[in-house]
């Protein structure tokens, strides 16, 4: 695809040692984007609560302004409330911001959405309600890691299966594959997609559109130097 056509990316949110290089491959693709706002959707690792933040955010690189007007519109048209509490101890959105700040400085606005739901039906409802905001003005960033915590070869195997399901652009296929992955009896597999609700929400949004998912890069913590423990 031409870079001008990119409408979203799926990126990891582990520590930068482990996932920063992989995430950077995706961010490199969007630095020429004309989008004014970035809608970042991530999972809530700390509880079953969702919310849209409308406060400005701060990292060591400075302040990131939130698009408060758009955050309010999204809240009014979805079941997502304006609520900063789910964001307080959550890293899945926060770790994405320096990638944008380093290249774009303060020339962008943020809409941070945390999902605490574990319901595919709720993801479908949210995804469809976000369709009016799936425009050239906004670019979606989906924050998720893949498998936790199998050995290296098993991670490569199950992550490939999950990737293929995402690239199908069929939400029901992802739901099916995540269920099937649990039956593979892979040692130490706690999840095959930790931010599955974030990815699924995007897929319910895109599945009837002319959208293609393209794999850019894949790494896991076993590939990371000097910590490469396979």
Rosetta silent file (secondary structure, phi, psi, omega in degrees, C-alpha in Angstrom):
SEQUENCE: XXXXXXXXXXXXXXXXXXXXXXXXXXXXXXXXXXXXXXXXXXXXXXXXXXXXXXXXXXXXXXXXXXXXXXXXXXXXXXXXXXXXXXXXXXXXXXXXXXXXXXXXXXXXXXXXXXXXXXXXXXXXXXXXXXXXXXXXXXXXXXXXXXXXXXXXXXXXXXXXXXXXXXXXXXXXXXXXXXXXXXXXXXXXXXXXXXXXXXXXXXXXXXXXXXXXXXXXXXXXXXXXXXXXXX
SCORE:     score description
SCORE:     0.000 S_00000001
   1 L     0.000  149.275  170.906    0.000    0.000    0.000 S_00000001
   2 L   -69.462  143.332 -176.474    1.041    3.610   -0.481 S_00000001
   3 H   -58.745  -29.713 -179.586    1.904    5.196    2.827 S_00000001
   4 H   -67.638  -16.838 -177.349   -0.784    7.837    2.250 S_00000001
   5 H   -91.695   -5.083 -176.034   -3.375    5.060    2.300 S_00000001
   6 L   -72.461  125.581 -176.337   -2.495    3.698    5.741 S_00000001
   7 L  -112.052   -4.800  178.923   -5.429    4.124    8.102 S_00000001
   8 E  -174.460  159.702  174.883   -4.145    2.236   11.128 S_00000001
   9 E  -136.010  152.679  173.282   -1.336    0.221   12.686 S_00000001
  10 E  -113.744  121.875 -171.771   -1.166   -2.581   15.226 S_00000001
  11 E  -133.130  152.786  179.350    1.818   -2.216   17.530 S_00000001
  12 L   -78.635  166.487 -179.325    3.240   -3.924   20.637 S_00000001
  13 L  -136.542   20.679  175.495    3.376   -2.360   24.088 S_00000001
  14 L   -72.464 -178.287  176.570    5.948   -4.383   26.017 S_00000001
  15 L   -55.813  148.774 -176.090    9.088   -2.757   27.420 S_00000001
  16 H   -58.547  -33.135  176.908   11.074   -0.904   24.770 S_00000001
  17 H   -55.196  -37.803 -172.179   13.957   -3.395   25.066 S_00000001
  18 H   -94.680  -31.106 -172.616   11.616   -6.116   23.892 S_00000001
  19 H  -128.780   -4.487 -175.393    9.201   -4.424   21.514 S_00000001
  20 H   -60.884  -43.659 -178.164   10.503   -0.965   20.627 S_00000001
  21 H   -65.479  -39.297  179.121   12.271   -1.986   17.420 S_00000001
  22 H   -65.799  -44.540  178.743    9.226   -3.901   16.202 S_00000001
  23 H   -62.293  -37.627 -177.052    6.908   -0.983   16.951 S_00000001
  24 H   -61.145  -32.561  177.163    9.267    1.405   15.170 S_00000001
  25 H   -59.692  -39.565 -179.878    8.754   -0.475   11.890 S_00000001
  26 H   -72.899  -43.955 -178.942    5.055    0.371   12.043 S_00000001
  27 H   -63.662  -32.878  178.007    5.535    3.986   13.097 S_00000001
  28 H   -58.278  -30.354 -177.482    7.966    4.534   10.227 S_00000001
  29 H   -74.105  -19.240 -172.183    5.067    3.796    7.864 S_00000001
  30 H  -112.589    3.395 -175.100    2.829    6.567    9.211 S_00000001
  31 L   -68.673  -16.766  175.148    5.172    9.511    9.703 S_00000001
  32 L   -96.528    8.572 -178.834    4.021   11.045    6.407 S_00000001
  33 L   -63.182  143.460  177.231    0.381   10.681    7.391 S_00000001
  34 L   -90.983    2.431 -178.479   -1.841   13.729    6.970 S_00000001
  35 L   -62.731  141.846 -179.289   -3.986   12.622    9.916 S_00000001
  36 L   -95.258  -25.956 -177.573   -4.499   15.264   12.577 S_00000001
  37 E  -129.835  147.060  178.096   -5.569   12.963   15.411 S_00000001
  38 E  -116.377  115.327  176.765   -4.441    9.536   16.565 S_00000001
  39 E   -90.330  106.088 -176.758   -7.073    7.308   18.135 S_00000001
  40 E  -102.791  122.910 -178.909   -5.081    4.911   20.299 S_00000001
  41 E  -115.801  125.419 -179.899   -6.941    1.868   21.624 S_00000001
  42 E  -138.005  162.950  179.364   -5.365   -0.362   24.236 S_00000001
  43 E   -82.538  154.684  173.908   -6.397   -3.010   26.757 S_00000001
  44 L   -92.406  107.693 -179.499   -6.852   -2.427   30.455 S_00000001
  45 L   -77.641   -9.404 -167.555   -4.366   -4.742   32.191 S_00000001
  46 L  -117.999    5.217  179.698   -5.575   -3.712   35.642 S_00000001
  47 L   168.929  172.620 -176.478   -9.325   -4.075   35.682 S_00000001
  48 L   -97.887   57.190 -179.484  -12.589   -4.419   33.821 S_00000001
  49 L  -134.264  134.289  178.699  -13.168   -0.752   33.172 S_00000001
  50 L  -106.679  163.141  176.295  -13.179    1.163   29.911 S_00000001
  51 E   176.487  152.768  173.755  -12.865    4.878   29.303 S_00000001
  52 E  -103.833  127.438  176.653  -11.804    7.710   27.047 S_00000001
  53 E   -86.758  138.251  175.274   -9.335   10.158   28.524 S_00000001
  54 L  -121.440   17.061  174.981   -9.829   13.829   27.687 S_00000001
  55 L   -97.102  156.480  175.249   -6.919   15.183   29.692 S_00000001
  56 L   -71.728  151.463 -177.709   -3.543   16.065   28.203 S_00000001
  57 E  -111.167  158.146 -179.945   -0.778   13.517   28.652 S_00000001
  58 E  -136.568  134.285  171.910    2.880   13.984   29.553 S_00000001
  59 E  -124.769  176.279  175.221    5.993   11.943   28.826 S_00000001
  60 L   -58.577  -15.230  179.716    9.683   12.874   29.263 S_00000001
  61 L   -92.881   -0.864  176.593    9.427   14.343   25.741 S_00000001
  62 E   125.858 -167.447 -176.294    6.722   16.820   26.699 S_00000001
  63 E   -88.812  138.891  172.438    2.976   17.369   26.694 S_00000001
  64 E  -113.182  122.379 -179.140    0.606   15.581   24.299 S_00000001
  65 L   -80.217  137.169  175.411   -2.651   17.418   23.706 S_00000001
  66 E   -92.440  140.497  175.594   -5.880   15.432   23.694 S_00000001
  67 L   -79.221   85.663 -173.368   -8.534   16.164   21.084 S_00000001
  68 H   -64.290  -35.741 -180.000  -11.180   16.921   23.689 S_00000001
  69 H   -64.528  -45.017 -179.929  -13.851   17.800   21.142 S_00000001
  70 H   -71.422  -37.118  176.725  -13.479   14.505   19.306 S_00000001
  71 H   -58.244  -41.761  179.095  -13.210   12.554   22.563 S_00000001
  72 H   -65.275  -42.908  179.181  -16.549   14.048   23.614 S_00000001
  73 H   -61.293  -45.419 -179.914  -18.168   13.171   20.257 S_00000001
  74 H   -62.429  -42.173  178.827  -16.950    9.586   20.442 S_00000001
  75 H   -61.141  -40.509 -178.234  -18.214    9.276   24.003 S_00000001
  76 H   -68.842  -25.410 -175.711  -21.643   10.584   22.989 S_00000001
  77 H  -105.800    4.658  176.959  -21.915    8.082   20.123 S_00000001
  78 L  -133.223 -178.940  174.251  -20.572    4.998   21.901 S_00000001
  79 L   -88.865    9.863 -177.308  -20.941    3.332   25.287 S_00000001
  80 L   -89.110  122.156 -179.298  -17.493    4.664   26.218 S_00000001
  81 L   -88.616  153.751  168.414  -17.555    7.249   28.986 S_00000001
  82 E   -70.364  112.709 -174.547  -15.104   10.076   29.517 S_00000001
  83 L  -157.523  115.934 -179.054  -13.148    8.563   32.380 S_00000001
  84 L   -84.826  -17.188 -174.498   -9.461    9.015   33.199 S_00000001
  85 H   -56.276  -45.185 -178.433   -9.381    6.447   36.003 S_00000001
  86 H   -63.548  -15.812 -176.404   -8.751    3.371   33.790 S_00000001
  87 H   -90.355  -14.703 -167.415   -5.701    5.135   32.325 S_00000001
  88 L   -58.845  -47.958 -177.019   -3.937    5.987   35.581 S_00000001
  89 L  -107.944   14.486 -173.563   -1.840    2.826   35.996 S_00000001
  90 L  -100.683  136.596 -175.316   -2.078    1.556   32.422 S_00000001
  91 L  -104.910  -11.948 -167.023    0.900    1.551   30.039 S_00000001
  92 L   -65.088  -27.686  174.754   -0.545    0.223   26.771 S_00000001
  93 L   -91.946  -42.936 -174.833   -1.296    3.692   25.378 S_00000001
  94 H   -55.244  -41.672 -175.931    1.405    5.638   27.192 S_00000001
  95 H   -68.615  -14.498  179.349    4.303    3.681   25.652 S_00000001
  96 H   -80.028  -25.796 -169.022    3.125    4.608   22.138 S_00000001
  97 H   -63.419  -41.863 -179.693    3.398    8.364   22.610 S_00000001
  98 H   -59.995  -28.960  176.888    7.202    8.850   22.361 S_00000001
  99 H   -62.852  -37.078  178.015    7.169    7.278   18.884 S_00000001
 100 H   -77.702  -42.647 -177.986    4.816   10.048   17.784 S_00000001
 101 H   -64.070  -40.068 -176.494    6.475   12.802   19.777 S_00000001
 102 H   -60.780  -37.857 -176.266    9.979   12.053   18.498 S_00000001
 103 H   -96.742  -37.479 -172.915    8.945   12.519   14.888 S_00000001
 104 H  -103.887   -7.762 -178.923    5.904   14.794   15.053 S_00000001
 105 L    63.347 -122.960  179.222    6.707   16.870   18.122 S_00000001
 106 L  -109.357   17.748 -174.847    3.473   18.480   19.303 S_00000001
 107 L   -89.669   41.653  176.210    1.848   18.541   15.857 S_00000001
 108 L  -156.259  161.548  177.138   -0.801   15.943   16.622 S_00000001
 109 E  -118.906  155.110 -172.860   -3.763   15.321   18.895 S_00000001
 110 E  -118.475  141.208  167.316   -4.565   12.223   20.902 S_00000001
 111 E  -127.083  100.065 -175.855   -7.755   10.283   21.636 S_00000001
 112 E   -91.174  121.312 -179.183   -6.839    7.615   24.236 S_00000001
 113 E  -121.327  119.711  175.187   -9.319    4.737   24.583 S_00000001
 114 E  -103.411  133.546  177.408   -8.867    1.965   27.157 S_00000001
 115 E  -109.654  121.379  176.825  -10.982   -1.180   26.837 S_00000001
 116 L  -103.869   -2.180 -176.963  -11.705   -3.194   29.964 S_00000001
 117 L   -73.273  153.590  170.659  -14.323   -5.438   28.385 S_00000001
 118 L  -120.308   26.592 -176.044  -13.867   -9.158   27.741 S_00000001
 119 L  -112.279  121.818  175.860  -16.914   -9.354   25.479 S_00000001
 120 H   -62.850  -36.140  179.756  -16.635   -9.861   21.727 S_00000001
 121 H   -63.599  -39.312  178.058  -20.176   -8.511   21.409 S_00000001
 122 H   -67.053  -38.685  176.777  -19.165   -5.313   23.170 S_00000001
 123 H   -61.898  -40.065  178.790  -16.155   -4.974   20.857 S_00000001
 124 H   -62.657  -43.864 -179.127  -18.481   -5.323   17.867 S_00000001
 125 H   -64.007  -44.182 -179.939  -20.760   -2.616   19.205 S_00000001
 126 H   -67.113  -44.494 -178.794  -17.854   -0.244   19.899 S_00000001
 127 H   -58.167  -46.229 -179.252  -16.167   -0.991   16.567 S_00000001
 128 H   -67.605  -33.186  179.759  -19.277   -0.235   14.549 S_00000001
 129 H   -75.036  -15.735  178.206  -19.935    2.939   16.512 S_00000001
 130 L   -87.808   -6.504 -176.017  -16.413    4.157   15.703 S_00000001
 131 H   -56.016  -37.849  179.505  -16.961    3.942   11.932 S_00000001
 132 H   -61.355  -17.871 -176.409  -17.858    7.647   11.543 S_00000001
 133 H  -102.158    4.868  179.147  -14.362    8.487   12.828 S_00000001
 134 L   -88.985   74.843 -174.556  -12.547    6.140   10.451 S_00000001
 135 L  -131.511  174.881  179.014  -11.515    8.942    8.108 S_00000001
 136 L   -66.213  -16.739  178.649   -8.352   10.503    6.703 S_00000001
 137 L   -73.663  -24.648 -174.504   -8.484   12.983    9.587 S_00000001
 138 E  -124.593  143.435  174.575   -7.866   10.210   12.120 S_00000001
 139 E  -122.793  131.325 -177.261   -5.408    7.335   12.255 S_00000001
 140 E   -89.326  132.461  173.932   -6.044    4.312   14.479 S_00000001
 141 E  -119.771  119.066 -177.352   -3.242    2.855   16.607 S_00000001
 142 E  -106.561  122.610 -174.220   -4.039   -0.505   18.181 S_00000001
 143 E  -101.544  115.032  177.683   -1.863   -1.509   21.130 S_00000001
 144 L  -158.052  143.850  163.093   -1.379   -5.223   21.753 S_00000001
 145 L   -93.672  171.590  178.483    1.274   -7.818   22.381 S_00000001
 146 L  -101.792 -122.947 -168.405    0.845  -11.323   21.039 S_00000001
 147 L   -73.202  140.242  167.894    1.536  -14.556   22.944 S_00000001
 148 E  -123.527  133.900  -12.265    2.402  -14.730   26.670 S_00000001
 149 L  -130.846   55.921 -175.673    4.564  -16.758   27.717 S_00000001
 150 L   -72.765  170.916  174.523    5.405  -19.789   25.615 S_00000001
 151 L   -70.447  168.027 -167.465    8.873  -20.878   24.573 S_00000001
 152 H   -55.044  -52.291 -176.703   10.404  -19.361   21.468 S_00000001
 153 H   -66.026  -38.196  177.916    9.345  -21.870   18.817 S_00000001
 154 H   -66.041  -37.348  177.811    5.840  -22.146   20.241 S_00000001
 155 H   -62.760  -45.811  178.457    5.540  -18.359   20.251 S_00000001
 156 H   -59.520  -40.179 -178.281    6.522  -18.179   16.606 S_00000001
 157 H   -66.085  -53.467 -174.262    3.990  -20.877   15.762 S_00000001
 158 H   -72.255  -33.809  178.749    0.977  -19.489   17.573 S_00000001
 159 H   -66.790  -33.259  176.666    1.742  -15.860   16.679 S_00000001
 160 H   -65.902  -41.364  178.226    1.789  -16.799   12.997 S_00000001
 161 H   -62.181  -44.732  179.481   -1.656  -18.373   13.324 S_00000001
 162 H   -64.563  -41.504  178.843   -2.979  -15.265   15.070 S_00000001
 163 H   -59.767  -44.073  179.753   -1.405  -12.975   12.479 S_00000001
 164 H   -61.372  -38.448  178.584   -3.095  -14.849    9.646 S_00000001
 165 H   -64.880  -41.675  178.746   -6.457  -14.465   11.373 S_00000001
 166 H   -65.006  -42.204 -178.002   -5.973  -10.720   11.730 S_00000001
 167 H   -69.260  -11.661  176.501   -4.881  -10.401    8.093 S_00000001
 168 L   -71.968  -19.209 -174.486   -8.124  -12.110    7.045 S_00000001
 169 L    55.468   37.387  175.062   -9.997   -8.921    8.054 S_00000001
 170 L  -127.913  110.587 -175.213  -12.771  -11.118    9.438 S_00000001
 171 H   -58.861  -41.417 -179.007  -13.551  -10.490   13.083 S_00000001
 172 H   -64.843  -29.264  176.774  -15.279  -13.842   13.559 S_00000001
 173 H   -67.998  -39.088  176.693  -12.171  -15.587   12.238 S_00000001
 174 H   -64.803  -44.120  178.089  -10.045  -13.929   14.909 S_00000001
 175 H   -58.920  -43.940 -179.786  -12.525  -14.958   17.618 S_00000001
 176 H   -63.031  -46.090 -176.953  -12.463  -18.533   16.297 S_00000001
 177 H   -66.559  -39.938  177.961   -8.670  -18.700   16.128 S_00000001
 178 H   -61.940  -37.239  176.464   -8.184  -17.306   19.618 S_00000001
 179 H   -67.870  -43.152 -179.972  -10.504  -20.019   20.899 S_00000001
 180 H   -66.552  -34.910  179.466   -8.701  -22.715   18.905 S_00000001
 181 H   -59.397  -34.051  179.512   -5.313  -21.514   20.125 S_00000001
 182 H   -65.233  -24.878 -177.106   -6.369  -22.353   23.675 S_00000001
 183 L   -88.516   -0.837 -177.773   -6.915  -25.955   22.600 S_00000001
 184 L   -78.794   -9.681  179.242   -3.395  -26.363   21.217 S_00000001
 185 L    55.245   43.680  177.117   -2.077  -27.170   24.716 S_00000001
 186 L   -80.002  127.434 -176.503    0.950  -24.951   24.257 S_00000001
 187 L   -60.217  131.427  175.774    3.017  -24.893   27.424 S_00000001
 188 L    66.536   17.513  178.040    2.829  -21.605   29.368 S_00000001
 189 L   -83.001  102.527  178.907    0.461  -19.967   26.866 S_00000001
 190 L   -84.104  -34.191  175.778   -1.522  -17.525   29.010 S_00000001
 191 E  -158.862  151.167  175.143   -2.918  -15.652   26.013 S_00000001
 192 L  -101.835   -3.061  176.594   -2.219  -15.553   22.293 S_00000001
 193 L  -162.359   96.727 -169.107   -3.234  -11.882   21.961 S_00000001
 194 L   -68.308  -28.600  177.035   -3.224   -9.827   25.130 S_00000001
 195 L  -105.439   43.550 -173.617   -4.981   -6.857   23.544 S_00000001
 196 H   -60.937  -32.527 -179.387   -7.439   -8.987   21.617 S_00000001
 197 H   -68.187  -35.007  178.563  -10.348   -6.685   22.401 S_00000001
 198 H   -67.000  -45.694  179.049   -8.512   -3.714   20.886 S_00000001
 199 H   -64.990  -43.952 -177.354   -7.678   -5.640   17.703 S_00000001
 200 H   -64.083  -38.430  177.283  -11.165   -7.119   17.480 S_00000001
 201 H   -58.682  -45.493  177.592  -12.752   -3.688   17.831 S_00000001
 202 H   -62.920  -40.893 -176.676  -10.758   -2.462   14.832 S_00000001
 203 H   -68.258  -35.558  174.830  -11.641   -5.565   12.826 S_00000001
 204 H   -66.136  -28.090  177.558  -15.351   -5.145   13.448 S_00000001
 205 H   -72.871  -39.854 -169.527  -14.891   -1.609   12.161 S_00000001
 206 H   -98.366  -14.705 -163.741  -12.996   -2.595    8.994 S_00000001
 207 L   -63.310  -21.938  178.203  -14.271   -6.037    7.997 S_00000001
 208 L  -105.947   13.711  177.496  -16.819   -4.804    5.445 S_00000001
 209 L  -105.914  165.606  176.528  -14.541   -2.114    4.073 S_00000001
 210 L   -83.469   72.660 -177.794  -11.897   -2.326    1.361 S_00000001
 211 L  -123.112  134.483  175.988   -9.120   -2.576    3.915 S_00000001
 212 L  -114.207  134.716  173.087   -6.109   -4.895    3.783 S_00000001
 213 L   -93.784  128.727 -176.164   -4.054   -5.903    6.808 S_00000001
 214 L  -123.626  127.385  176.527   -0.360   -6.241    5.943 S_00000001
 215 L   -73.330  125.018 -179.523    2.283   -7.811    8.154 S_00000001
 216 L   -97.939  -47.676 -176.240    5.196   -5.368    8.501 S_00000001
 217 L  -157.387  153.433  174.145    7.442   -7.015   11.065 S_00000001
 218 L  -140.101  131.207  171.721    7.419   -9.728   13.695 S_00000001
 219 L  -146.624  157.812  166.578    9.688  -10.181   16.705 S_00000001
 220 L  -133.729  178.366 -171.651    9.333  -11.582   20.162 S_00000001
 221 H   -62.795  -21.227  176.427   11.390  -11.234   23.315 S_00000001
 222 H   -69.141  -15.950  178.761   13.542  -14.214   22.311 S_00000001
 223 H   -90.144   -4.305 -169.161   14.922  -12.123   19.454 S_00000001
 224 L   -89.056  125.560  174.067   16.013   -9.295   21.738 S_00000001
 225 L   -97.561  141.401    3.001   19.668   -8.681   22.471 S_00000001
 226 L   -93.304   17.950 -173.096   21.159   -8.833   25.075 S_00000001
 227 L  -101.410   17.520 -170.816   18.133  -10.433   26.759 S_00000001
 228 L   -65.934   91.623  177.477   17.418  -13.103   24.158 S_00000001
 229 L  -107.994  104.727 -175.327   16.040  -15.931   26.308 S_00000001
 230 L   -84.440    0.000    0.000   14.361  -18.366   23.958 S_00000001
